[in-house]
Coordinates of C-alpha atoms in Angstrom, one line a residue:
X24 CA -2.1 5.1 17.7
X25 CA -0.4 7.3 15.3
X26 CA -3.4 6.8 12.8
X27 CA -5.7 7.5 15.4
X28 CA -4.2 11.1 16.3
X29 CA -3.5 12.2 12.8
X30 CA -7.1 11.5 12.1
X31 CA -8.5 13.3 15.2
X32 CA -6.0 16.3 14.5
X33 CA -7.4 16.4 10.6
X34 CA -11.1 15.2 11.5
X35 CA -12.8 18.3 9.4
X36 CA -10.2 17.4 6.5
X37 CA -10.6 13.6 6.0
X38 CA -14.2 13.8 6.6
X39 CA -14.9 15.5 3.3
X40 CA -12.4 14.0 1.5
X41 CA -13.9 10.4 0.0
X42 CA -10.6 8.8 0.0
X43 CA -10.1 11.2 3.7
X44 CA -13.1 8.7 5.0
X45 CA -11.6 5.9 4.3
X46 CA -8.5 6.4 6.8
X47 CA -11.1 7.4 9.2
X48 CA -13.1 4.4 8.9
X49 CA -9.8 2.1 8.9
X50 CA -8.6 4.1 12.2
X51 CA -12.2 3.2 13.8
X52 CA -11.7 -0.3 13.1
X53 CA -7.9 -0.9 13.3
X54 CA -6.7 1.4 16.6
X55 CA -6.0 1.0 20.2
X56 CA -9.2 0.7 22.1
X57 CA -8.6 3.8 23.9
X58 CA -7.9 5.9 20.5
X59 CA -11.3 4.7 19.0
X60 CA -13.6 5.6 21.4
X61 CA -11.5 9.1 21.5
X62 CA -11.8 9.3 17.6
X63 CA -15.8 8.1 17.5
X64 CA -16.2 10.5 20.6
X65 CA -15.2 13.1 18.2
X66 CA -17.4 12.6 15.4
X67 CA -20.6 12.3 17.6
X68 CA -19.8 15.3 19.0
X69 CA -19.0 17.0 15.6
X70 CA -22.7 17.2 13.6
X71 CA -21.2 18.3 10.0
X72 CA -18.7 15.4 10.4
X73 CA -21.4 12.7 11.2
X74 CA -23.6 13.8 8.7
X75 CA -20.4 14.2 6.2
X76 CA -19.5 10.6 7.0
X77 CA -22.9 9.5 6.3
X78 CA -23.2 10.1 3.1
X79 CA -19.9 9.0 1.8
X80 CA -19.8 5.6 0.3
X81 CA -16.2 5.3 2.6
X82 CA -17.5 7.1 5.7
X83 CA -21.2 5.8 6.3
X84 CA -20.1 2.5 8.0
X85 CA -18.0 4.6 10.7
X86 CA -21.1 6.2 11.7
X87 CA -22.7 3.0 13.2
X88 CA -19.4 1.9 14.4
X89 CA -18.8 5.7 16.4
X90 CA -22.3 5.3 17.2
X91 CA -21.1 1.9 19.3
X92 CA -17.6 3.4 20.7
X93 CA -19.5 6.0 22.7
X94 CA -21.7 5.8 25.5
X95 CA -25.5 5.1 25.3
X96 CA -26.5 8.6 26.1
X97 CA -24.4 10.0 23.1
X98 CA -25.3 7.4 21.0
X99 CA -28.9 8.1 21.5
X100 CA -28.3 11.7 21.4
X101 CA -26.6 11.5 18.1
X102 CA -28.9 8.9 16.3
X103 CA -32.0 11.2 17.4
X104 CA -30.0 14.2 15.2
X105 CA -29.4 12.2 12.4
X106 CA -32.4 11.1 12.7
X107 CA -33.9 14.6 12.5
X108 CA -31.9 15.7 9.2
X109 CA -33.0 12.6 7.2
X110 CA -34.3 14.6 4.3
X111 CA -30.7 15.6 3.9
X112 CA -28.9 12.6 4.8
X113 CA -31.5 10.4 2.5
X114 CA -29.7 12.1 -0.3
X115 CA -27.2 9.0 -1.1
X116 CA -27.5 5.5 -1.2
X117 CA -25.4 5.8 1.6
X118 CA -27.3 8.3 3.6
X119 CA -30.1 6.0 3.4
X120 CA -28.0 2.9 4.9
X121 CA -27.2 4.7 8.2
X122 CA -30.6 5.8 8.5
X123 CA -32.5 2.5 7.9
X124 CA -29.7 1.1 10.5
X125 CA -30.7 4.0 12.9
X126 CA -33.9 3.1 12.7
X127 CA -33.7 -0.2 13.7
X128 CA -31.3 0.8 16.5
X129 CA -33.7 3.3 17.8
X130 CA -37.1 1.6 17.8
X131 CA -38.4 2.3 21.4
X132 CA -36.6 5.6 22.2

C-alpha cells in the first residue's frame, strides 16, 4: 500500500523518470487491489502521464495494464486518445507496442 501512495503522490515525477516507471509499473502489478485501480485510475485520467508511460521502455506495459484496472468507459475513452496522438507515441519502439496492442483491443469501437 505504501508503494501504491508514494507513487500516486509522485505520479508526474516517476513518470518521466525511466527508472521512476519502473516503480510505477511494479506498484501496478504488485499492490492491494483497491490501490491499483486507484493508481491506473490516475494515469488514465492524466494524458502526459499515459503518453509518458508509453514511450518508456519501463512504463509502456503499465499502460495496457491501467488500461484493464479501470472501467470500460475510461478504458475506451483513453485508448481512443492514445489512439489519436500515434504520430507522437509511434516515436519509440515502445510507443509503437501500446499502440499495435490498442489496436487490437479496440477493433469495433
Amino acid at each position: 500500500a505504501a508503494i501504491a501512495l508514494a507513487a500516486l503522490q509522485n505520479l508526474s515525477f516517476l513518470v518521466s523518470d525511466t527508472f521512476g516507471a519502473a516503480v510505477v509499473s511494479g506498484a501496478l502489478k504488485s499492490a492491494l487491489a483497491l490501490d491499483r485501480v486507484a493508481l491506473a485510475r490516475a494515469l488514465v485520467n492524466d494524458s502526459d502521464s499515459l503518453v509518458a508511460l508509453a514511450l518508456s521502455r519501463h512504463g509502456h506495459g503499465s499502460v495496457m495494464v491501467s488500461l484493464d484496472l479501470v472501467t470500460c468507459e475510461e478504458s475506451r475513452a483513453a485508448s481512443l486518445w492514445l489512439l489519436q496522438r500515434r504520430a507522437s507515441i509511434s516515436t519509440t519502439k515502445f510507443g509503437r507496442t501500446v499502440l499495435e496492442s490498442l489496436q487490437m483491443k479496440t477493433k469495433g469501437l
